[in-house]
Amino acid sequence: MTKLKLEGYYAHLLPRLNIPKEAEIGFLFVQAEEKKHMPETGPGTNTIWLGKVKEIMLCGYAIFFLPMLELYDENHSAEISLSAPNLEHISELLSMKDKSIRLGKTNEVMLYNYAVDIFHKLVLEEKMKKVYLNMSGDGGLTDEMLQAKDNSVWLGDIERLVLFRYCVNALPKLRLKDSMEEIELSATEVSNVYEILKTSDNSIKLWRVKKLVLRGYAINVLPKLVLHEEDGIEELFISKVDMVCCFDGVFSPDIDFCFWKIKRLKIE
């Protein structure tokens, strides 16, 4: 498999490549740090046909290409990563309707920083392996989630959910499926869990989760979680936690965590 990288002014060449149907691309990387690097057409006005692409990563203004991408093979699954350090990188997509950007058959979706703000514009597969949301500060969609009712934002039938930094605050608002392979929460500062600290203990239902990973300040989510009474958890992994990270009540005897059936506990 080949790798295709287009950076800077070369980014505008993507619609002109005419990638053949039989082409197999291991990694497609397109980055445009300035708007002048992009073609002067509106989002979704042209279709960019791709071959069998295993991984797609769009950075900066190159996210503009997302609504145009089409895979020849509907049965081929791709991994899509979007990174938007600045709000203007996704500004032209914000006016699009919710669930209007079709990604095709996708195994994993990873959104970094302001790319999280277009999550609700995406049409995801009914069953996905992984959704990864990582935002360093507050953003439009995260703030919108925080205004929603608890347990009301449906992410779909996913096997693995990863929430990094400020996105951890959205956990109480998410409606997760009854059984999941893994949930990972990583919080590097207090602001990443500030909204969760306001919730009641034993109020966030995870039900059946095989593996739970808590990093840094995410340890403070522990008193808020509830698992299915009859099912245990195969692995609880706690990482990068010290006394500074732990607030009062984290290991209170009154929380549901004290009654969990944990097959394997790993702390590092």
PDB file of C-alpha atoms in Angstrom:
ATOM      1  CA  MET A   1       0.000   0.000   0.000  1.00  0.00           C
ATOM      2  CA  THR A   2       1.160   3.525  -0.768  1.00  0.00           C
ATOM      3  CA  LYS A   3       1.144   6.686   1.322  1.00  0.00           C
ATOM      4  CA  LEU A   4      -0.026   9.970  -0.132  1.00  0.00           C
ATOM      5  CA  LYS A   5       0.830  13.262   1.586  1.00  0.00           C
ATOM      6  CA  LEU A   6      -0.265  16.692   0.361  1.00  0.00           C
ATOM      7  CA  GLU A   7       0.859  19.680   2.427  1.00  0.00           C
ATOM      8  CA  GLY A   8       0.633  23.446   1.954  1.00  0.00           C
ATOM      9  CA  TYR A   9      -0.109  24.517  -1.639  1.00  0.00           C
ATOM     10  CA  TYR A  10      -0.129  20.869  -2.726  1.00  0.00           C
ATOM     11  CA  ALA A  11      -3.390  20.374  -0.797  1.00  0.00           C
ATOM     12  CA  HIS A  12      -5.408  21.983  -3.602  1.00  0.00           C
ATOM     13  CA  LEU A  13      -4.323  19.162  -5.924  1.00  0.00           C
ATOM     14  CA  LEU A  14      -6.453  16.535  -4.156  1.00  0.00           C
ATOM     15  CA  PRO A  15      -9.603  17.086  -6.319  1.00  0.00           C
ATOM     16  CA  ARG A  16      -7.474  16.802  -9.488  1.00  0.00           C
ATOM     17  CA  LEU A  17      -5.684  13.541  -8.783  1.00  0.00           C
ATOM     18  CA  ASN A  18      -8.281  11.201 -10.333  1.00  0.00           C
ATOM     19  CA  ILE A  19      -7.265   8.329  -8.106  1.00  0.00           C
ATOM     20  CA  PRO A  20      -8.101   5.055  -9.917  1.00  0.00           C
ATOM     21  CA  LYS A  21     -10.727   2.711  -8.543  1.00  0.00           C
ATOM     22  CA  GLU A  22      -8.265  -0.120  -7.925  1.00  0.00           C
ATOM     23  CA  ALA A  23      -5.750   2.057  -6.043  1.00  0.00           C
ATOM     24  CA  GLU A  24      -4.936   0.962  -2.497  1.00  0.00           C
ATOM     25  CA  ILE A  25      -3.724   3.780  -0.250  1.00  0.00           C
ATOM     26  CA  GLY A  26      -2.502   2.955   3.231  1.00  0.00           C
ATOM     27  CA  PHE A  27      -2.467   6.543   4.483  1.00  0.00           C
ATOM     28  CA  LEU A  28      -3.860   9.724   2.935  1.00  0.00           C
ATOM     29  CA  PHE A  29      -2.626  12.877   4.716  1.00  0.00           C
ATOM     30  CA  VAL A  30      -3.732  16.359   3.645  1.00  0.00           C
ATOM     31  CA  GLN A  31      -2.742  19.490   5.579  1.00  0.00           C
ATOM     32  CA  ALA A  32      -3.492  23.135   4.756  1.00  0.00           C
ATOM     33  CA  GLU A  33      -2.448  25.672   7.382  1.00  0.00           C
ATOM     34  CA  GLU A  34      -3.653  28.669   5.331  1.00  0.00           C
ATOM     35  CA  LYS A  35      -6.931  29.176   3.494  1.00  0.00           C
ATOM     36  CA  LYS A  36      -5.118  30.224   0.320  1.00  0.00           C
ATOM     37  CA  HIS A  37      -3.814  26.668   0.044  1.00  0.00           C
ATOM     38  CA  MET A  38      -7.359  25.461  -0.720  1.00  0.00           C
ATOM     39  CA  PRO A  39      -9.359  25.600  -3.979  1.00  0.00           C
ATOM     40  CA  GLU A  40     -11.993  28.329  -4.243  1.00  0.00           C
ATOM     41  CA  THR A  41     -15.081  26.106  -4.184  1.00  0.00           C
ATOM     42  CA  GLY A  42     -17.703  25.567  -1.532  1.00  0.00           C
ATOM     43  CA  PRO A  43     -17.784  22.426   0.637  1.00  0.00           C
ATOM     44  CA  GLY A  44     -19.487  19.512  -1.059  1.00  0.00           C
ATOM     45  CA  THR A  45     -19.596  21.111  -4.528  1.00  0.00           C
ATOM     46  CA  ASN A  46     -17.333  18.472  -6.088  1.00  0.00           C
ATOM     47  CA  THR A  47     -16.850  14.775  -5.481  1.00  0.00           C
ATOM     48  CA  ILE A  48     -13.349  13.481  -4.786  1.00  0.00           C
ATOM     49  CA  TRP A  49     -13.226   9.773  -5.569  1.00  0.00           C
ATOM     50  CA  LEU A  50     -10.760   7.713  -3.561  1.00  0.00           C
ATOM     51  CA  GLY A  51      -9.613   4.144  -3.939  1.00  0.00           C
ATOM     52  CA  LYS A  52      -9.375   1.747  -1.024  1.00  0.00           C
ATOM     53  CA  VAL A  53      -7.970   4.020   1.674  1.00  0.00           C
ATOM     54  CA  LYS A  54      -7.104   2.511   5.042  1.00  0.00           C
ATOM     55  CA  GLU A  55      -6.546   5.781   6.928  1.00  0.00           C
ATOM     56  CA  ILE A  56      -7.474   9.382   6.106  1.00  0.00           C
ATOM     57  CA  MET A  57      -6.173  12.386   8.049  1.00  0.00           C
ATOM     58  CA  LEU A  58      -7.240  15.946   7.257  1.00  0.00           C
ATOM     59  CA  CYS A  59      -5.575  18.830   9.104  1.00  0.00           C
ATOM     60  CA  GLY A  60      -6.369  22.537   9.259  1.00  0.00           C
ATOM     61  CA  TYR A  61      -8.337  23.921   6.314  1.00  0.00           C
ATOM     62  CA  ALA A  62      -8.080  20.529   4.583  1.00  0.00           C
ATOM     63  CA  ILE A  63     -11.107  19.445   6.653  1.00  0.00           C
ATOM     64  CA  PHE A  64     -12.976  21.475   4.023  1.00  0.00           C
ATOM     65  CA  PHE A  65     -12.565  18.420   1.725  1.00  0.00           C
ATOM     66  CA  LEU A  66     -14.470  16.074   4.050  1.00  0.00           C
ATOM     67  CA  PRO A  67     -17.980  16.403   2.498  1.00  0.00           C
ATOM     68  CA  MET A  68     -16.491  15.765  -0.962  1.00  0.00           C
ATOM     69  CA  LEU A  69     -14.811  12.432  -0.229  1.00  0.00           C
ATOM     70  CA  GLU A  70     -16.284   9.266  -1.721  1.00  0.00           C
ATOM     71  CA  LEU A  71     -14.921   5.723  -1.580  1.00  0.00           C
ATOM     72  CA  TYR A  72     -15.354   3.506  -4.644  1.00  0.00           C
ATOM     73  CA  ASP A  73     -15.823   0.391  -2.530  1.00  0.00           C
ATOM     74  CA  GLU A  74     -18.778   0.631  -0.142  1.00  0.00           C
ATOM     75  CA  ASN A  75     -17.584  -2.500   1.653  1.00  0.00           C
ATOM     76  CA  HIS A  76     -14.158  -1.052   2.410  1.00  0.00           C
ATOM     77  CA  SER A  77     -13.710   0.441   5.882  1.00  0.00           C
ATOM     78  CA  ALA A  78     -11.537   3.468   6.576  1.00  0.00           C
ATOM     79  CA  GLU A  79     -10.249   5.294   9.635  1.00  0.00           C
ATOM     80  CA  ILE A  80     -10.806   9.052   9.583  1.00  0.00           C
ATOM     81  CA  SER A  81      -8.905  11.626  11.672  1.00  0.00           C
ATOM     82  CA  LEU A  82      -9.664  15.354  11.653  1.00  0.00           C
ATOM     83  CA  SER A  83      -7.482  17.949  13.378  1.00  0.00           C
ATOM     84  CA  ALA A  84      -8.542  21.613  13.609  1.00  0.00           C
ATOM     85  CA  PRO A  85      -6.314  23.729  15.894  1.00  0.00           C
ATOM     86  CA  ASN A  86      -8.390  26.855  15.111  1.00  0.00           C
ATOM     87  CA  LEU A  87     -12.130  27.470  14.819  1.00  0.00           C
ATOM     88  CA  GLU A  88     -11.810  28.952  11.322  1.00  0.00           C
ATOM     89  CA  HIS A  89     -10.555  25.586  10.065  1.00  0.00           C
ATOM     90  CA  ILE A  90     -14.101  24.203  10.312  1.00  0.00           C
ATOM     91  CA  SER A  91     -16.125  27.430  10.007  1.00  0.00           C
ATOM     92  CA  GLU A  92     -17.441  26.650   6.496  1.00  0.00           C
ATOM     93  CA  LEU A  93     -18.821  23.306   7.664  1.00  0.00           C
ATOM     94  CA  LEU A  94     -20.698  24.700  10.675  1.00  0.00           C
ATOM     95  CA  SER A  95     -23.519  25.991   8.449  1.00  0.00           C
ATOM     96  CA  MET A  96     -24.200  22.492   7.093  1.00  0.00           C
ATOM     97  CA  LYS A  97     -27.161  20.530   8.432  1.00  0.00           C
ATOM     98  CA  ASP A  98     -26.732  17.981  11.204  1.00  0.00           C
ATOM     99  CA  LYS A  99     -25.988  14.472   9.918  1.00  0.00           C
ATOM    100  CA  SER A 100     -25.346  15.728   6.400  1.00  0.00           C
ATOM    101  CA  ILE A 101     -21.714  14.624   5.930  1.00  0.00           C
ATOM    102  CA  ARG A 102     -21.598  10.962   4.968  1.00  0.00           C
ATOM    103  CA  LEU A 103     -18.339   9.234   5.751  1.00  0.00           C
ATOM    104  CA  GLY A 104     -19.155   5.917   4.124  1.00  0.00           C
ATOM    105  CA  LYS A 105     -18.090   2.715   5.819  1.00  0.00           C
ATOM    106  CA  THR A 106     -15.871   3.865   8.674  1.00  0.00           C
ATOM    107  CA  ASN A 107     -14.322   1.877  11.514  1.00  0.00           C
ATOM    108  CA  GLU A 108     -12.905   4.751  13.540  1.00  0.00           C
ATOM    109  CA  VAL A 109     -13.487   8.488  13.791  1.00  0.00           C
ATOM    110  CA  MET A 110     -10.966  10.624  15.677  1.00  0.00           C
ATOM    111  CA  LEU A 111     -11.595  14.344  16.156  1.00  0.00           C
ATOM    112  CA  TYR A 112      -9.036  16.734  17.611  1.00  0.00           C
ATOM    113  CA  ASN A 113      -9.658  20.223  19.037  1.00  0.00           C
ATOM    114  CA  TYR A 114     -12.247  22.251  17.082  1.00  0.00           C
ATOM    115  CA  ALA A 115     -12.959  19.309  14.784  1.00  0.00           C
ATOM    116  CA  VAL A 116     -15.097  18.047  17.683  1.00  0.00           C
ATOM    117  CA  ASP A 117     -17.536  20.852  16.815  1.00  0.00           C
ATOM    118  CA  ILE A 118     -18.573  19.124  13.572  1.00  0.00           C
ATOM    119  CA  PHE A 119     -19.241  15.741  15.170  1.00  0.00           C
ATOM    120  CA  HIS A 120     -23.017  16.219  14.916  1.00  0.00           C
ATOM    121  CA  LYS A 121     -22.652  16.953  11.181  1.00  0.00           C
ATOM    122  CA  LEU A 122     -21.344  13.437  10.542  1.00  0.00           C
ATOM    123  CA  VAL A 123     -23.309  10.360   9.545  1.00  0.00           C
ATOM    124  CA  LEU A 124     -21.639   7.465  11.346  1.00  0.00           C
ATOM    125  CA  GLU A 125     -21.840   3.754  10.679  1.00  0.00           C
ATOM    126  CA  GLU A 126     -24.456   1.852  12.683  1.00  0.00           C
ATOM    127  CA  LYS A 127     -21.642  -0.154  14.249  1.00  0.00           C
ATOM    128  CA  MET A 128     -18.208   1.361  14.789  1.00  0.00           C
ATOM    129  CA  LYS A 129     -15.096   0.238  16.581  1.00  0.00           C
ATOM    130  CA  LYS A 130     -13.986   3.571  18.014  1.00  0.00           C
ATOM    131  CA  VAL A 131     -14.990   7.202  18.529  1.00  0.00           C
ATOM    132  CA  TYR A 132     -12.228   9.479  19.855  1.00  0.00           C
ATOM    133  CA  LEU A 133     -12.930  13.087  20.917  1.00  0.00           C
ATOM    134  CA  ASN A 134     -10.090  15.319  22.124  1.00  0.00           C
ATOM    135  CA  MET A 135     -10.489  19.039  22.831  1.00  0.00           C
ATOM    136  CA  SER A 136      -8.033  21.125  24.861  1.00  0.00           C
ATOM    137  CA  GLY A 137     -10.533  23.898  25.674  1.00  0.00           C
ATOM    138  CA  ASP A 138     -14.229  24.612  25.462  1.00  0.00           C
ATOM    139  CA  GLY A 139     -15.853  24.568  22.045  1.00  0.00           C
ATOM    140  CA  GLY A 140     -19.266  25.023  20.482  1.00  0.00           C
ATOM    141  CA  LEU A 141     -20.345  21.376  20.378  1.00  0.00           C
ATOM    142  CA  THR A 142     -18.952  20.540  23.809  1.00  0.00           C
ATOM    143  CA  ASP A 143     -20.794  23.528  25.285  1.00  0.00           C
ATOM    144  CA  GLU A 144     -23.924  22.419  23.419  1.00  0.00           C
ATOM    145  CA  MET A 145     -23.612  18.948  24.918  1.00  0.00           C
ATOM    146  CA  LEU A 146     -23.256  20.430  28.402  1.00  0.00           C
ATOM    147  CA  GLN A 147     -26.606  22.193  27.938  1.00  0.00           C
ATOM    148  CA  ALA A 148     -28.320  18.941  26.942  1.00  0.00           C
ATOM    149  CA  LYS A 149     -30.188  16.676  29.321  1.00  0.00           C
ATOM    150  CA  ASP A 150     -28.243  13.894  30.976  1.00  0.00           C
ATOM    151  CA  ASN A 151     -28.128  10.632  29.032  1.00  0.00           C
ATOM    152  CA  SER A 152     -29.590  12.245  25.890  1.00  0.00           C
ATOM    153  CA  VAL A 153     -26.763  12.498  23.304  1.00  0.00           C
ATOM    154  CA  TRP A 154     -26.621   9.223  21.347  1.00  0.00           C
ATOM    155  CA  LEU A 155     -23.207   8.343  19.897  1.00  0.00           C
ATOM    156  CA  GLY A 156     -24.302   5.175  18.175  1.00  0.00           C
ATOM    157  CA  ASP A 157     -23.349   1.523  18.479  1.00  0.00           C
ATOM    158  CA  ILE A 158     -19.644   1.850  19.216  1.00  0.00           C
ATOM    159  CA  GLU A 159     -17.239  -0.628  20.776  1.00  0.00           C
ATOM    160  CA  ARG A 160     -14.753   1.867  22.190  1.00  0.00           C
ATOM    161  CA  LEU A 161     -15.187   5.465  23.374  1.00  0.00           C
ATOM    162  CA  VAL A 162     -12.201   7.701  24.140  1.00  0.00           C
ATOM    163  CA  LEU A 163     -12.734  11.151  25.673  1.00  0.00           C
ATOM    164  CA  PHE A 164      -9.681  13.355  26.198  1.00  0.00           C
ATOM    165  CA  ARG A 165      -9.309  16.595  28.117  1.00  0.00           C
ATOM    166  CA  TYR A 166     -12.323  18.951  27.988  1.00  0.00           C
ATOM    167  CA  CYS A 167     -14.497  16.343  26.251  1.00  0.00           C
ATOM    168  CA  VAL A 168     -14.560  14.289  29.471  1.00  0.00           C
ATOM    169  CA  ASN A 169     -17.029  16.882  30.800  1.00  0.00           C
ATOM    170  CA  ALA A 170     -19.607  15.662  28.279  1.00  0.00           C
ATOM    171  CA  LEU A 171     -19.753  12.105  29.680  1.00  0.00           C
ATOM    172  CA  PRO A 172     -22.974  12.568  31.756  1.00  0.00           C
ATOM    173  CA  LYS A 173     -24.805  13.801  28.644  1.00  0.00           C
ATOM    174  CA  LEU A 174     -23.958  10.765  26.519  1.00  0.00           C
ATOM    175  CA  ARG A 175     -26.338   7.858  26.004  1.00  0.00           C
ATOM    176  CA  LEU A 176     -24.180   4.785  25.567  1.00  0.00           C
ATOM    177  CA  LYS A 177     -25.190   1.336  24.437  1.00  0.00           C
ATOM    178  CA  ASP A 178     -25.711  -1.329  27.103  1.00  0.00           C
ATOM    179  CA  SER A 179     -22.505  -3.240  26.340  1.00  0.00           C
ATOM    180  CA  MET A 180     -19.129  -1.798  25.330  1.00  0.00           C
ATOM    181  CA  GLU A 181     -15.610  -3.116  24.977  1.00  0.00           C
ATOM    182  CA  GLU A 182     -13.794  -0.099  26.440  1.00  0.00           C
ATOM    183  CA  ILE A 183     -14.248   3.427  27.741  1.00  0.00           C
ATOM    184  CA  GLU A 184     -11.178   5.612  28.232  1.00  0.00           C
ATOM    185  CA  LEU A 185     -11.260   8.975  30.011  1.00  0.00           C
ATOM    186  CA  SER A 186      -8.154  11.145  30.206  1.00  0.00           C
ATOM    187  CA  ALA A 187      -8.121  14.495  32.044  1.00  0.00           C
ATOM    188  CA  THR A 188      -4.935  16.537  32.373  1.00  0.00           C
ATOM    189  CA  GLU A 189      -6.369  19.375  34.503  1.00  0.00           C
ATOM    190  CA  VAL A 190      -9.257  20.175  36.846  1.00  0.00           C
ATOM    191  CA  SER A 191     -11.257  22.005  34.152  1.00  0.00           C
ATOM    192  CA  ASN A 192     -11.501  18.725  32.232  1.00  0.00           C
ATOM    193  CA  VAL A 193     -13.794  17.260  34.932  1.00  0.00           C
ATOM    194  CA  TYR A 194     -15.318  20.435  36.398  1.00  0.00           C
ATOM    195  CA  GLU A 195     -18.804  19.722  35.007  1.00  0.00           C
ATOM    196  CA  ILE A 196     -18.720  16.103  36.168  1.00  0.00           C
ATOM    197  CA  LEU A 197     -17.914  17.171  39.729  1.00  0.00           C
ATOM    198  CA  LYS A 198     -21.313  18.922  39.793  1.00  0.00           C
ATOM    199  CA  THR A 199     -23.202  15.667  39.194  1.00  0.00           C
ATOM    200  CA  SER A 200     -24.514  13.356  41.906  1.00  0.00           C
ATOM    201  CA  ASP A 201     -22.681  10.211  42.956  1.00  0.00           C
ATOM    202  CA  ASN A 202     -23.868   6.992  41.304  1.00  0.00           C
ATOM    203  CA  SER A 203     -25.618   8.909  38.507  1.00  0.00           C
ATOM    204  CA  ILE A 204     -23.712   8.035  35.291  1.00  0.00           C
ATOM    205  CA  LYS A 205     -24.738   4.624  33.971  1.00  0.00           C
ATOM    206  CA  LEU A 206     -22.136   2.681  32.016  1.00  0.00           C
ATOM    207  CA  TRP A 207     -23.821  -0.714  32.456  1.00  0.00           C
ATOM    208  CA  ARG A 208     -21.631  -3.407  30.895  1.00  0.00           C
ATOM    209  CA  VAL A 209     -18.076  -2.263  30.134  1.00  0.00           C
ATOM    210  CA  LYS A 210     -15.259  -4.780  29.753  1.00  0.00           C
ATOM    211  CA  LYS A 211     -12.432  -2.294  30.274  1.00  0.00           C
ATOM    212  CA  LEU A 212     -12.436   1.134  31.932  1.00  0.00           C
ATOM    213  CA  VAL A 213      -9.375   3.403  31.693  1.00  0.00           C
ATOM    214  CA  LEU A 214      -9.057   6.500  33.906  1.00  0.00           C
ATOM    215  CA  ARG A 215      -6.102   8.843  33.519  1.00  0.00           C
ATOM    216  CA  GLY A 216      -5.155  11.865  35.633  1.00  0.00           C
ATOM    217  CA  TYR A 217      -8.061  13.921  36.995  1.00  0.00           C
ATOM    218  CA  ALA A 218     -10.512  11.487  35.376  1.00  0.00           C
ATOM    219  CA  ILE A 219     -10.168   9.420  38.575  1.00  0.00           C
ATOM    220  CA  ASN A 220     -12.768  11.805  40.037  1.00  0.00           C
ATOM    221  CA  VAL A 221     -15.361  10.324  37.688  1.00  0.00           C
ATOM    222  CA  LEU A 222     -15.246   7.082  39.677  1.00  0.00           C
ATOM    223  CA  PRO A 223     -17.850   8.017  42.358  1.00  0.00           C
ATOM    224  CA  LYS A 224     -20.291   9.068  39.634  1.00  0.00           C
ATOM    225  CA  LEU A 225     -20.319   5.736  37.766  1.00  0.00           C
ATOM    226  CA  VAL A 226     -22.787   2.872  37.958  1.00  0.00           C
ATOM    227  CA  LEU A 227     -22.270  -0.555  36.407  1.00  0.00           C
ATOM    228  CA  HIS A 228     -24.771  -3.357  35.902  1.00  0.00           C
ATOM    229  CA  GLU A 229     -25.300  -5.039  39.287  1.00  0.00           C
ATOM    230  CA  GLU A 230     -24.803  -8.615  38.100  1.00  0.00           C
ATOM    231  CA  ASP A 231     -21.872  -8.013  35.763  1.00  0.00           C
ATOM    232  CA  GLY A 232     -18.380  -7.115  36.788  1.00  0.00           C
ATOM    233  CA  ILE A 233     -15.661  -5.392  34.845  1.00  0.00           C
ATOM    234  CA  GLU A 234     -12.791  -7.327  33.326  1.00  0.00           C
ATOM    235  CA  GLU A 235     -10.188  -4.595  33.778  1.00  0.00           C
ATOM    236  CA  LEU A 236      -9.957  -1.258  35.574  1.00  0.00           C
ATOM    237  CA  PHE A 237      -6.831   0.616  34.491  1.00  0.00           C
ATOM    238  CA  ILE A 238      -5.804   3.709  36.499  1.00  0.00           C
ATOM    239  CA  SER A 239      -2.882   5.784  35.207  1.00  0.00           C
ATOM    240  CA  LYS A 240      -1.054   9.040  35.984  1.00  0.00           C
ATOM    241  CA  VAL A 241      -2.949   9.625  39.224  1.00  0.00           C
ATOM    242  CA  ASP A 242      -1.431  11.181  42.346  1.00  0.00           C
ATOM    243  CA  MET A 243      -2.867  12.802  45.497  1.00  0.00           C
ATOM    244  CA  VAL A 244      -3.215  16.156  43.729  1.00  0.00           C
ATOM    245  CA  CYS A 245      -5.626  14.580  41.251  1.00  0.00           C
ATOM    246  CA  CYS A 246      -7.878  12.975  43.873  1.00  0.00           C
ATOM    247  CA  PHE A 247     -10.630  15.105  45.384  1.00  0.00           C
ATOM    248  CA  ASP A 248     -12.684  14.330  48.501  1.00  0.00           C
ATOM    249  CA  GLY A 249     -15.013  11.366  48.182  1.00  0.00           C
ATOM    250  CA  VAL A 250     -13.238   9.617  45.332  1.00  0.00           C
ATOM    251  CA  PHE A 251     -13.071   6.371  47.299  1.00  0.00           C
ATOM    252  CA  SER A 252     -16.063   6.917  49.595  1.00  0.00           C
ATOM    253  CA  PRO A 253     -17.632   3.661  50.916  1.00  0.00           C
ATOM    254  CA  ASP A 254     -21.052   4.911  49.770  1.00  0.00           C
ATOM    255  CA  ILE A 255     -20.320   4.838  46.057  1.00  0.00           C
ATOM    256  CA  ASP A 256     -21.215   2.069  43.628  1.00  0.00           C
ATOM    257  CA  PHE A 257     -17.539   1.452  42.842  1.00  0.00           C
ATOM    258  CA  CYS A 258     -17.019  -0.265  46.207  1.00  0.00           C
ATOM    259  CA  PHE A 259     -19.316  -3.090  45.095  1.00  0.00           C
ATOM    260  CA  TRP A 260     -17.906  -3.624  41.613  1.00  0.00           C
ATOM    261  CA  LYS A 261     -16.683  -7.076  40.648  1.00  0.00           C
ATOM    262  CA  ILE A 262     -13.269  -6.290  39.168  1.00  0.00           C
ATOM    263  CA  LYS A 263     -11.358  -9.190  37.619  1.00  0.00           C
ATOM    264  CA  ARG A 264      -8.162  -7.239  37.009  1.00  0.00           C
ATOM    265  CA  LEU A 265      -6.971  -3.942  38.522  1.00  0.00           C
ATOM    266  CA  LYS A 266      -3.950  -2.231  36.980  1.00  0.00           C
ATOM    267  CA  ILE A 267      -2.380   0.942  38.403  1.00  0.00           C
ATOM    268  CA  GLU A 268       0.624   2.748  36.971  1.00  0.00           C
TER     269      GLU A 268
END
